[in-house]
């Protein structure tokens, strides 16, 4: 299948039109016309090889909403015309302990990522959603609930599940006290989802002026983390803190705001922490610092269904594919509220 997309060929190249080959559909595959694709911070990191394992040419994009064009003979869950989603993974080994528990993102053999990976069956490279269509095993295709805005649903496939998974793992519900660090693509979804689950929700921010937006998104309170009096006032308060900040930062000030047995979970940053983690407040309160990676397929479907029931989508700015390089530069300046989504119809024009 000859497909048109947008690719980068090195860490310093802009994204530009690129034709490439997708694999022939197998019996369990779904062929999807891509309608919308969200623009994730990890697209930018991968395109510019910030994490050191980029494979070029690279067609980014793993927040995919599309329409089914065709299905293989063994596919029963989808039919032509269905609206579907594809997230960060398109395959896993399916037999390790993690996969059997529905945690394909932690596959012992490594899950196959939507782009920058290698197909485990035919060894072809995987290319992402900045393109016309995609071929995916039906096990990794998700149903989009009727009534959800399709463009706004695209970021649910990464930003949504990345924040939903820790909320579910740490059993957030009515009466839970949850804080979110950072108000961006991930942070704004964490506020919406935690609020819809019934939690008392607080936003930690380093700058003033976030109250109105945070409140609209689901926060009941905003705490300035740079103000010692405000931090002291929430000491020992939170059951769970979701830290969405995508760069090196000091997590120590937040530990004192955790309750006994509370957890701070990192979902936005990969790498070493600076300054080092101070274990004293952890030991003195049985507090934890944890990490979480996206979510499994069943969990992602659960999240989409929940969003369908509650009318939750991402706050987005729709762009044309020709604007992607400018969008990357704006993302670096946090100049988007709160997620870019590419209208892939623009690829044809």
mmCIF file of C-alpha atoms in Angstrom:
data_model
loop_
_atom_site.group_PDB
_atom_site.id
_atom_site.type_symbol
_atom_site.label_atom_id
_atom_site.label_comp_id
_atom_site.label_asym_id
_atom_site.label_seq_id
_atom_site.Cartn_x
_atom_site.Cartn_y
_atom_site.Cartn_z
ATOM 1 C CA UNK A 1 0.000 0.000 0.000
ATOM 2 C CA UNK A 2 1.547 3.260 -1.150
ATOM 3 C CA UNK A 3 0.691 5.981 1.365
ATOM 4 C CA UNK A 4 1.275 9.741 1.572
ATOM 5 C CA UNK A 5 2.291 11.218 4.887
ATOM 6 C CA UNK A 6 4.573 13.760 6.515
ATOM 7 C CA UNK A 7 8.011 12.619 7.672
ATOM 8 C CA UNK A 8 11.257 13.892 9.058
ATOM 9 C CA UNK A 9 14.549 12.398 7.905
ATOM 10 C CA UNK A 10 16.870 13.641 10.674
ATOM 11 C CA UNK A 11 16.694 15.393 14.064
ATOM 12 C CA UNK A 12 17.166 18.771 12.374
ATOM 13 C CA UNK A 13 14.901 18.342 9.342
ATOM 14 C CA UNK A 14 11.417 19.799 9.110
ATOM 15 C CA UNK A 15 8.528 17.442 8.503
ATOM 16 C CA UNK A 16 7.676 17.302 4.802
ATOM 17 C CA UNK A 17 5.519 15.230 2.399
ATOM 18 C CA UNK A 18 6.768 11.654 2.094
ATOM 19 C CA UNK A 19 5.480 8.560 0.307
ATOM 20 C CA UNK A 20 6.066 5.180 1.913
ATOM 21 C CA UNK A 21 4.892 1.571 1.845
ATOM 22 C CA UNK A 22 2.522 0.111 4.409
ATOM 23 C CA UNK A 23 2.271 -3.646 4.777
ATOM 24 C CA UNK A 24 -0.389 -5.666 3.034
ATOM 25 C CA UNK A 25 -3.353 -6.309 5.377
ATOM 26 C CA UNK A 26 -3.367 -9.642 7.197
ATOM 27 C CA UNK A 27 -6.469 -11.661 8.063
ATOM 28 C CA UNK A 28 -6.922 -9.939 11.442
ATOM 29 C CA UNK A 29 -6.173 -6.407 10.234
ATOM 30 C CA UNK A 30 -8.280 -3.274 10.036
ATOM 31 C CA UNK A 31 -7.473 -0.718 7.306
ATOM 32 C CA UNK A 32 -8.279 2.773 8.555
ATOM 33 C CA UNK A 33 -8.618 6.093 6.754
ATOM 34 C CA UNK A 34 -7.116 8.650 9.154
ATOM 35 C CA UNK A 35 -9.419 11.620 9.756
ATOM 36 C CA UNK A 36 -7.632 13.343 12.653
ATOM 37 C CA UNK A 37 -4.314 12.938 14.419
ATOM 38 C CA UNK A 38 -3.334 14.626 17.663
ATOM 39 C CA UNK A 39 0.097 16.208 18.075
ATOM 40 C CA UNK A 40 1.798 14.894 21.197
ATOM 41 C CA UNK A 41 4.912 16.222 22.948
ATOM 42 C CA UNK A 42 6.473 12.811 22.356
ATOM 43 C CA UNK A 43 6.071 13.341 18.593
ATOM 44 C CA UNK A 44 8.349 16.336 18.925
ATOM 45 C CA UNK A 45 10.800 14.517 21.216
ATOM 46 C CA UNK A 46 10.974 11.542 18.861
ATOM 47 C CA UNK A 47 11.258 13.624 15.692
ATOM 48 C CA UNK A 48 14.202 15.512 17.184
ATOM 49 C CA UNK A 49 15.758 12.401 18.744
ATOM 50 C CA UNK A 50 15.648 13.863 22.248
ATOM 51 C CA UNK A 51 15.460 10.345 23.695
ATOM 52 C CA UNK A 52 18.263 8.927 21.560
ATOM 53 C CA UNK A 53 16.537 6.021 19.784
ATOM 54 C CA UNK A 54 14.869 7.666 16.783
ATOM 55 C CA UNK A 55 14.618 5.754 13.507
ATOM 56 C CA UNK A 56 14.388 7.743 10.270
ATOM 57 C CA UNK A 57 12.547 8.416 8.103
ATOM 58 C CA UNK A 58 9.903 8.955 10.777
ATOM 59 C CA UNK A 59 6.186 9.584 10.282
ATOM 60 C CA UNK A 60 4.987 10.608 13.769
ATOM 61 C CA UNK A 61 1.486 10.479 15.222
ATOM 62 C CA UNK A 62 -0.165 8.146 17.731
ATOM 63 C CA UNK A 63 -3.423 9.900 18.600
ATOM 64 C CA UNK A 64 -5.389 8.604 15.632
ATOM 65 C CA UNK A 65 -9.099 8.834 14.872
ATOM 66 C CA UNK A 66 -10.296 7.348 11.625
ATOM 67 C CA UNK A 67 -12.914 5.510 9.604
ATOM 68 C CA UNK A 68 -12.705 1.808 8.770
ATOM 69 C CA UNK A 69 -12.087 1.219 5.069
ATOM 70 C CA UNK A 70 -11.931 -2.596 5.205
ATOM 71 C CA UNK A 71 -11.408 -5.500 7.586
ATOM 72 C CA UNK A 72 -9.744 -8.879 7.298
ATOM 73 C CA UNK A 73 -11.813 -12.097 7.127
ATOM 74 C CA UNK A 74 -11.299 -12.975 10.817
ATOM 75 C CA UNK A 75 -12.296 -9.511 12.119
ATOM 76 C CA UNK A 76 -15.719 -9.428 13.787
ATOM 77 C CA UNK A 77 -15.650 -6.332 16.048
ATOM 78 C CA UNK A 78 -15.425 -3.732 13.275
ATOM 79 C CA UNK A 79 -17.025 -3.083 9.922
ATOM 80 C CA UNK A 80 -16.557 -0.642 7.064
ATOM 81 C CA UNK A 81 -17.570 2.892 8.060
ATOM 82 C CA UNK A 82 -17.015 2.508 11.822
ATOM 83 C CA UNK A 83 -15.262 5.347 13.627
ATOM 84 C CA UNK A 84 -12.229 3.947 15.425
ATOM 85 C CA UNK A 85 -9.102 4.992 17.280
ATOM 86 C CA UNK A 86 -5.476 3.874 17.382
ATOM 87 C CA UNK A 87 -3.132 4.917 20.174
ATOM 88 C CA UNK A 88 0.549 4.471 20.943
ATOM 89 C CA UNK A 89 0.730 0.715 20.303
ATOM 90 C CA UNK A 90 -0.181 -1.484 17.343
ATOM 91 C CA UNK A 91 0.983 -4.855 18.685
ATOM 92 C CA UNK A 92 2.602 -6.781 21.548
ATOM 93 C CA UNK A 93 3.690 -10.370 22.152
ATOM 94 C CA UNK A 94 0.221 -11.287 23.507
ATOM 95 C CA UNK A 95 1.549 -14.097 25.721
ATOM 96 C CA UNK A 96 3.740 -12.644 28.485
ATOM 97 C CA UNK A 97 2.382 -12.010 31.981
ATOM 98 C CA UNK A 98 1.889 -8.289 31.324
ATOM 99 C CA UNK A 99 -0.026 -8.868 28.079
ATOM 100 C CA UNK A 100 -2.204 -11.560 29.651
ATOM 101 C CA UNK A 101 -3.149 -9.065 32.376
ATOM 102 C CA UNK A 102 -4.112 -6.455 29.773
ATOM 103 C CA UNK A 103 -0.991 -4.349 30.291
ATOM 104 C CA UNK A 104 0.332 -4.525 26.728
ATOM 105 C CA UNK A 105 2.255 -1.293 27.261
ATOM 106 C CA UNK A 106 4.550 -3.215 29.631
ATOM 107 C CA UNK A 107 5.011 -6.218 27.310
ATOM 108 C CA UNK A 108 8.074 -8.253 28.345
ATOM 109 C CA UNK A 109 9.211 -8.400 24.721
ATOM 110 C CA UNK A 110 8.442 -4.739 24.146
ATOM 111 C CA UNK A 111 5.221 -3.486 22.609
ATOM 112 C CA UNK A 112 5.273 -2.442 18.952
ATOM 113 C CA UNK A 113 4.838 1.314 18.812
ATOM 114 C CA UNK A 114 2.616 2.980 16.246
ATOM 115 C CA UNK A 115 5.631 4.709 14.732
ATOM 116 C CA UNK A 116 9.375 4.239 15.045
ATOM 117 C CA UNK A 117 8.934 0.518 15.663
ATOM 118 C CA UNK A 118 9.350 -2.714 13.718
ATOM 119 C CA UNK A 119 6.438 -4.991 12.914
ATOM 120 C CA UNK A 120 7.050 -8.229 14.824
ATOM 121 C CA UNK A 121 5.684 -10.382 11.969
ATOM 122 C CA UNK A 122 7.110 -9.019 8.726
ATOM 123 C CA UNK A 123 9.854 -6.727 10.152
ATOM 124 C CA UNK A 124 8.605 -3.677 8.257
ATOM 125 C CA UNK A 125 8.989 -0.287 9.966
ATOM 126 C CA UNK A 126 5.895 1.242 11.551
ATOM 127 C CA UNK A 127 4.755 4.695 10.505
ATOM 128 C CA UNK A 128 2.312 6.870 12.402
ATOM 129 C CA UNK A 129 -0.789 8.944 11.981
ATOM 130 C CA UNK A 130 0.511 11.955 10.071
ATOM 131 C CA UNK A 131 -0.632 10.040 6.988
ATOM 132 C CA UNK A 132 -3.586 8.978 4.834
ATOM 133 C CA UNK A 133 -4.258 5.589 6.354
ATOM 134 C CA UNK A 134 -2.942 2.897 8.648
ATOM 135 C CA UNK A 135 -3.170 -0.901 8.930
ATOM 136 C CA UNK A 136 -3.577 -2.248 12.474
ATOM 137 C CA UNK A 137 -4.375 -5.593 14.093
ATOM 138 C CA UNK A 138 -7.982 -5.557 15.307
ATOM 139 C CA UNK A 139 -6.802 -6.259 18.887
ATOM 140 C CA UNK A 140 -5.242 -2.791 18.955
ATOM 141 C CA UNK A 141 -8.109 -0.889 17.356
ATOM 142 C CA UNK A 142 -10.539 0.957 19.636
ATOM 143 C CA UNK A 143 -14.207 1.796 19.247
ATOM 144 C CA UNK A 144 -15.037 5.518 19.360
ATOM 145 C CA UNK A 145 -18.331 6.094 21.199
ATOM 146 C CA UNK A 146 -21.111 7.706 19.201
ATOM 147 C CA UNK A 147 -21.523 11.410 19.834
ATOM 148 C CA UNK A 148 -17.925 12.247 20.717
ATOM 149 C CA UNK A 149 -16.417 15.044 18.650
ATOM 150 C CA UNK A 150 -13.952 13.139 16.476
ATOM 151 C CA UNK A 151 -11.243 15.802 16.412
ATOM 152 C CA UNK A 152 -11.484 16.363 20.169
ATOM 153 C CA UNK A 153 -11.352 12.606 20.766
ATOM 154 C CA UNK A 154 -7.963 12.173 19.073
ATOM 155 C CA UNK A 155 -5.821 13.247 22.086
ATOM 156 C CA UNK A 156 -7.704 10.787 24.290
ATOM 157 C CA UNK A 157 -5.615 8.060 22.639
ATOM 158 C CA UNK A 158 -2.469 9.300 24.419
ATOM 159 C CA UNK A 159 -3.072 12.287 26.713
ATOM 160 C CA UNK A 160 -6.360 10.787 27.873
ATOM 161 C CA UNK A 161 -5.166 7.270 28.637
ATOM 162 C CA UNK A 162 -1.863 8.489 30.108
ATOM 163 C CA UNK A 163 -3.773 10.303 32.845
ATOM 164 C CA UNK A 164 -6.693 7.844 33.109
ATOM 165 C CA UNK A 165 -4.460 4.835 33.835
ATOM 166 C CA UNK A 166 -2.980 6.182 37.114
ATOM 167 C CA UNK A 167 -6.382 7.508 38.193
ATOM 168 C CA UNK A 168 -7.791 4.000 37.832
ATOM 169 C CA UNK A 169 -4.740 2.172 39.215
ATOM 170 C CA UNK A 170 -4.795 4.252 42.397
ATOM 171 C CA UNK A 171 -8.584 3.826 42.598
ATOM 172 C CA UNK A 172 -9.591 7.472 42.418
ATOM 173 C CA UNK A 173 -13.257 8.043 43.037
ATOM 174 C CA UNK A 174 -15.746 10.094 45.013
ATOM 175 C CA UNK A 175 -13.963 11.737 47.932
ATOM 176 C CA UNK A 176 -10.424 11.169 46.618
ATOM 177 C CA UNK A 177 -8.121 14.169 46.858
ATOM 178 C CA UNK A 178 -6.137 14.530 43.649
ATOM 179 C CA UNK A 179 -3.642 17.176 42.545
ATOM 180 C CA UNK A 180 -2.270 17.765 39.063
ATOM 181 C CA UNK A 181 1.113 19.360 38.361
ATOM 182 C CA UNK A 182 1.216 21.228 35.058
ATOM 183 C CA UNK A 183 -1.600 22.526 32.882
ATOM 184 C CA UNK A 184 -0.898 21.341 29.351
ATOM 185 C CA UNK A 185 -2.057 18.541 27.071
ATOM 186 C CA UNK A 186 -1.778 15.918 29.816
ATOM 187 C CA UNK A 187 -2.674 18.178 32.728
ATOM 188 C CA UNK A 188 -5.934 19.459 31.324
ATOM 189 C CA UNK A 189 -7.081 15.882 30.657
ATOM 190 C CA UNK A 190 -6.133 14.856 34.200
ATOM 191 C CA UNK A 191 -8.313 17.659 35.592
ATOM 192 C CA UNK A 192 -11.301 16.658 33.450
ATOM 193 C CA UNK A 193 -11.058 12.950 34.191
ATOM 194 C CA UNK A 194 -10.373 13.252 37.922
ATOM 195 C CA UNK A 195 -13.309 15.630 38.289
ATOM 196 C CA UNK A 196 -15.627 13.309 36.359
ATOM 197 C CA UNK A 197 -14.581 10.432 38.644
ATOM 198 C CA UNK A 198 -15.805 12.467 41.617
ATOM 199 C CA UNK A 199 -12.473 13.530 43.096
ATOM 200 C CA UNK A 200 -11.681 16.795 44.835
ATOM 201 C CA UNK A 201 -9.219 18.242 42.309
ATOM 202 C CA UNK A 202 -6.406 20.770 42.764
ATOM 203 C CA UNK A 203 -4.056 22.229 40.168
ATOM 204 C CA UNK A 204 -0.482 23.004 41.166
ATOM 205 C CA UNK A 205 0.863 25.889 39.097
ATOM 206 C CA UNK A 206 4.036 27.962 39.131
ATOM 207 C CA UNK A 207 2.320 31.020 37.686
ATOM 208 C CA UNK A 208 -0.770 33.070 38.513
ATOM 209 C CA UNK A 209 -3.790 33.506 36.276
ATOM 210 C CA UNK A 210 -4.756 29.848 35.813
ATOM 211 C CA UNK A 211 -7.809 29.908 38.093
ATOM 212 C CA UNK A 212 -10.498 30.519 35.479
ATOM 213 C CA UNK A 213 -9.227 27.963 32.981
ATOM 214 C CA UNK A 214 -8.454 25.393 35.667
ATOM 215 C CA UNK A 215 -11.933 25.774 37.125
ATOM 216 C CA UNK A 216 -13.552 25.331 33.720
ATOM 217 C CA UNK A 217 -11.555 22.140 33.215
ATOM 218 C CA UNK A 218 -12.511 20.620 36.560
ATOM 219 C CA UNK A 219 -10.161 21.932 39.265
ATOM 220 C CA UNK A 220 -11.759 23.018 42.523
ATOM 221 C CA UNK A 221 -8.653 24.890 43.667
ATOM 222 C CA UNK A 222 -5.361 26.253 42.320
ATOM 223 C CA UNK A 223 -2.242 26.231 44.513
ATOM 224 C CA UNK A 224 0.792 28.286 43.552
ATOM 225 C CA UNK A 225 3.713 25.965 44.161
ATOM 226 C CA UNK A 226 6.051 28.975 44.382
ATOM 227 C CA UNK A 227 4.138 30.338 47.408
ATOM 228 C CA UNK A 228 5.264 28.691 50.672
ATOM 229 C CA UNK A 229 2.108 29.673 52.560
ATOM 230 C CA UNK A 230 -0.141 28.064 49.944
ATOM 231 C CA UNK A 231 1.993 24.911 49.941
ATOM 232 C CA UNK A 232 1.911 24.736 53.722
ATOM 233 C CA UNK A 233 -1.884 25.022 53.655
ATOM 234 C CA UNK A 234 -2.166 21.768 51.637
ATOM 235 C CA UNK A 235 0.453 19.804 53.588
ATOM 236 C CA UNK A 236 -0.559 16.151 53.957
ATOM 237 C CA UNK A 237 -3.669 16.597 51.814
ATOM 238 C CA UNK A 238 -3.459 14.572 48.595
ATOM 239 C CA UNK A 239 -4.002 10.876 47.997
ATOM 240 C CA UNK A 240 -2.584 11.135 44.474
ATOM 241 C CA UNK A 241 -0.555 13.721 42.594
ATOM 242 C CA UNK A 242 -0.310 13.350 38.821
ATOM 243 C CA UNK A 243 2.847 15.099 37.647
ATOM 244 C CA UNK A 244 2.555 15.917 33.933
ATOM 245 C CA UNK A 245 5.605 18.188 33.557
ATOM 246 C CA UNK A 246 7.643 17.017 30.511
ATOM 247 C CA UNK A 247 11.090 18.302 31.571
ATOM 248 C CA UNK A 248 13.505 18.073 34.518
ATOM 249 C CA UNK A 249 12.002 19.671 37.606
ATOM 250 C CA UNK A 250 12.090 19.419 41.386
ATOM 251 C CA UNK A 251 9.409 17.055 42.700
ATOM 252 C CA UNK A 252 10.477 17.346 46.350
ATOM 253 C CA UNK A 253 8.212 20.301 47.246
ATOM 254 C CA UNK A 254 5.157 18.227 46.367
ATOM 255 C CA UNK A 255 6.004 15.276 48.637
ATOM 256 C CA UNK A 256 4.986 17.138 51.793
ATOM 257 C CA UNK A 257 1.505 17.657 50.316
ATOM 258 C CA UNK A 258 0.904 13.900 50.029
ATOM 259 C CA UNK A 259 -1.151 12.192 52.706
ATOM 260 C CA UNK A 260 0.077 9.074 54.476
ATOM 261 C CA UNK A 261 0.247 6.336 51.804
ATOM 262 C CA UNK A 262 -0.087 9.022 49.120
ATOM 263 C CA UNK A 263 1.600 8.679 45.735
ATOM 264 C CA UNK A 264 3.124 11.131 43.282
ATOM 265 C CA UNK A 265 3.084 9.554 39.830
ATOM 266 C CA UNK A 266 5.226 10.856 36.977
ATOM 267 C CA UNK A 267 3.588 10.623 33.551
ATOM 268 C CA UNK A 268 5.248 13.414 31.568
ATOM 269 C CA UNK A 269 8.999 13.169 32.064
ATOM 270 C CA UNK A 270 11.522 10.463 31.170
ATOM 271 C CA UNK A 271 14.969 10.656 32.758
ATOM 272 C CA UNK A 272 16.872 11.417 35.933
ATOM 273 C CA UNK A 273 15.479 13.764 38.551
ATOM 274 C CA UNK A 274 17.345 16.883 39.601
ATOM 275 C CA UNK A 275 17.699 17.678 42.423
ATOM 276 C CA UNK A 276 17.758 14.183 43.851
ATOM 277 C CA UNK A 277 14.705 12.761 45.532
ATOM 278 C CA UNK A 278 14.615 13.399 49.284
ATOM 279 C CA UNK A 279 13.481 10.149 50.888
ATOM 280 C CA UNK A 280 12.816 11.583 54.370
ATOM 281 C CA UNK A 281 9.194 12.660 53.734
ATOM 282 C CA UNK A 282 8.627 9.371 51.911
ATOM 283 C CA UNK A 283 9.838 7.270 54.822
ATOM 284 C CA UNK A 284 8.110 9.404 57.450
ATOM 285 C CA UNK A 285 4.726 9.065 55.734
ATOM 286 C CA UNK A 286 4.936 5.851 53.693
ATOM 287 C CA UNK A 287 4.685 8.022 50.601
ATOM 288 C CA UNK A 288 5.612 6.874 47.111
ATOM 289 C CA UNK A 289 6.986 8.311 43.900
ATOM 290 C CA UNK A 290 5.895 6.194 40.950
ATOM 291 C CA UNK A 291 5.686 6.251 37.172
ATOM 292 C CA UNK A 292 3.026 5.229 34.675
ATOM 293 C CA UNK A 293 3.063 4.607 30.913
ATOM 294 C CA UNK A 294 -0.080 5.110 28.805
ATOM 295 C CA UNK A 295 -2.471 2.169 29.461
ATOM 296 C CA UNK A 296 -3.486 -1.216 28.124
ATOM 297 C CA UNK A 297 -5.998 -1.684 25.323
ATOM 298 C CA UNK A 298 -8.911 -2.723 27.563
ATOM 299 C CA UNK A 299 -8.169 0.193 29.864
ATOM 300 C CA UNK A 300 -8.058 2.564 26.890
ATOM 301 C CA UNK A 301 -11.446 1.324 25.704
ATOM 302 C CA UNK A 302 -12.787 1.805 29.233
ATOM 303 C CA UNK A 303 -11.512 5.393 29.161
ATOM 304 C CA UNK A 304 -13.106 6.088 25.772
ATOM 305 C CA UNK A 305 -16.426 4.662 26.944
ATOM 306 C CA UNK A 306 -16.245 6.800 30.110
ATOM 307 C CA UNK A 307 -15.545 9.885 27.999
ATOM 308 C CA UNK A 308 -18.494 8.991 25.789
ATOM 309 C CA UNK A 309 -20.785 8.755 28.823
ATOM 310 C CA UNK A 310 -19.556 12.062 30.265
ATOM 311 C CA UNK A 311 -19.028 14.007 27.026
ATOM 312 C CA UNK A 312 -15.306 14.452 27.670
ATOM 313 C CA UNK A 313 -12.930 15.402 24.869
ATOM 314 C CA UNK A 314 -9.691 17.338 24.710
ATOM 315 C CA UNK A 315 -9.528 21.121 24.280
ATOM 316 C CA UNK A 316 -7.971 21.431 20.855
ATOM 317 C CA UNK A 317 -6.764 23.716 18.101
ATOM 318 C CA UNK A 318 -7.289 22.098 14.694
ATOM 319 C CA UNK A 319 -4.484 22.676 12.191
ATOM 320 C CA UNK A 320 -3.608 21.658 8.649
ATOM 321 C CA UNK A 321 -0.757 19.203 8.153
ATOM 322 C CA UNK A 322 1.153 21.959 6.324
ATOM 323 C CA UNK A 323 1.285 23.858 9.663
ATOM 324 C CA UNK A 324 2.933 21.052 11.636
ATOM 325 C CA UNK A 325 6.434 22.549 11.837
ATOM 326 C CA UNK A 326 5.070 25.836 13.154
ATOM 327 C CA UNK A 327 2.937 23.865 15.608
ATOM 328 C CA UNK A 328 6.059 22.127 16.964
ATOM 329 C CA UNK A 329 7.680 25.498 17.610
ATOM 330 C CA UNK A 330 4.543 26.744 19.332
ATOM 331 C CA UNK A 331 4.431 23.588 21.475
ATOM 332 C CA UNK A 332 7.934 24.351 22.728
ATOM 333 C CA UNK A 333 6.594 27.703 23.936
ATOM 334 C CA UNK A 334 3.454 26.094 25.468
ATOM 335 C CA UNK A 335 1.476 28.185 22.986
ATOM 336 C CA UNK A 336 -1.529 25.876 22.616
ATOM 337 C CA UNK A 337 -4.653 25.265 24.682
ATOM 338 C CA UNK A 338 -4.269 22.421 25.026
ATOM 339 C CA UNK A 339 -3.590 20.078 22.126
ATOM 340 C CA UNK A 340 -3.025 20.503 18.405
ATOM 341 C CA UNK A 341 -5.009 18.128 16.218
ATOM 342 C CA UNK A 342 -4.295 17.728 12.503
ATOM 343 C CA UNK A 343 -7.241 17.602 10.130
ATOM 344 C CA UNK A 344 -5.854 14.963 7.813
ATOM 345 C CA UNK A 345 -8.169 16.049 4.979
ATOM 346 C CA UNK A 346 -5.585 18.826 4.507
ATOM 347 C CA UNK A 347 -3.094 16.197 3.291
ATOM 348 C CA UNK A 348 -5.166 15.816 0.141
ATOM 349 C CA UNK A 349 -5.164 19.548 -0.526
#
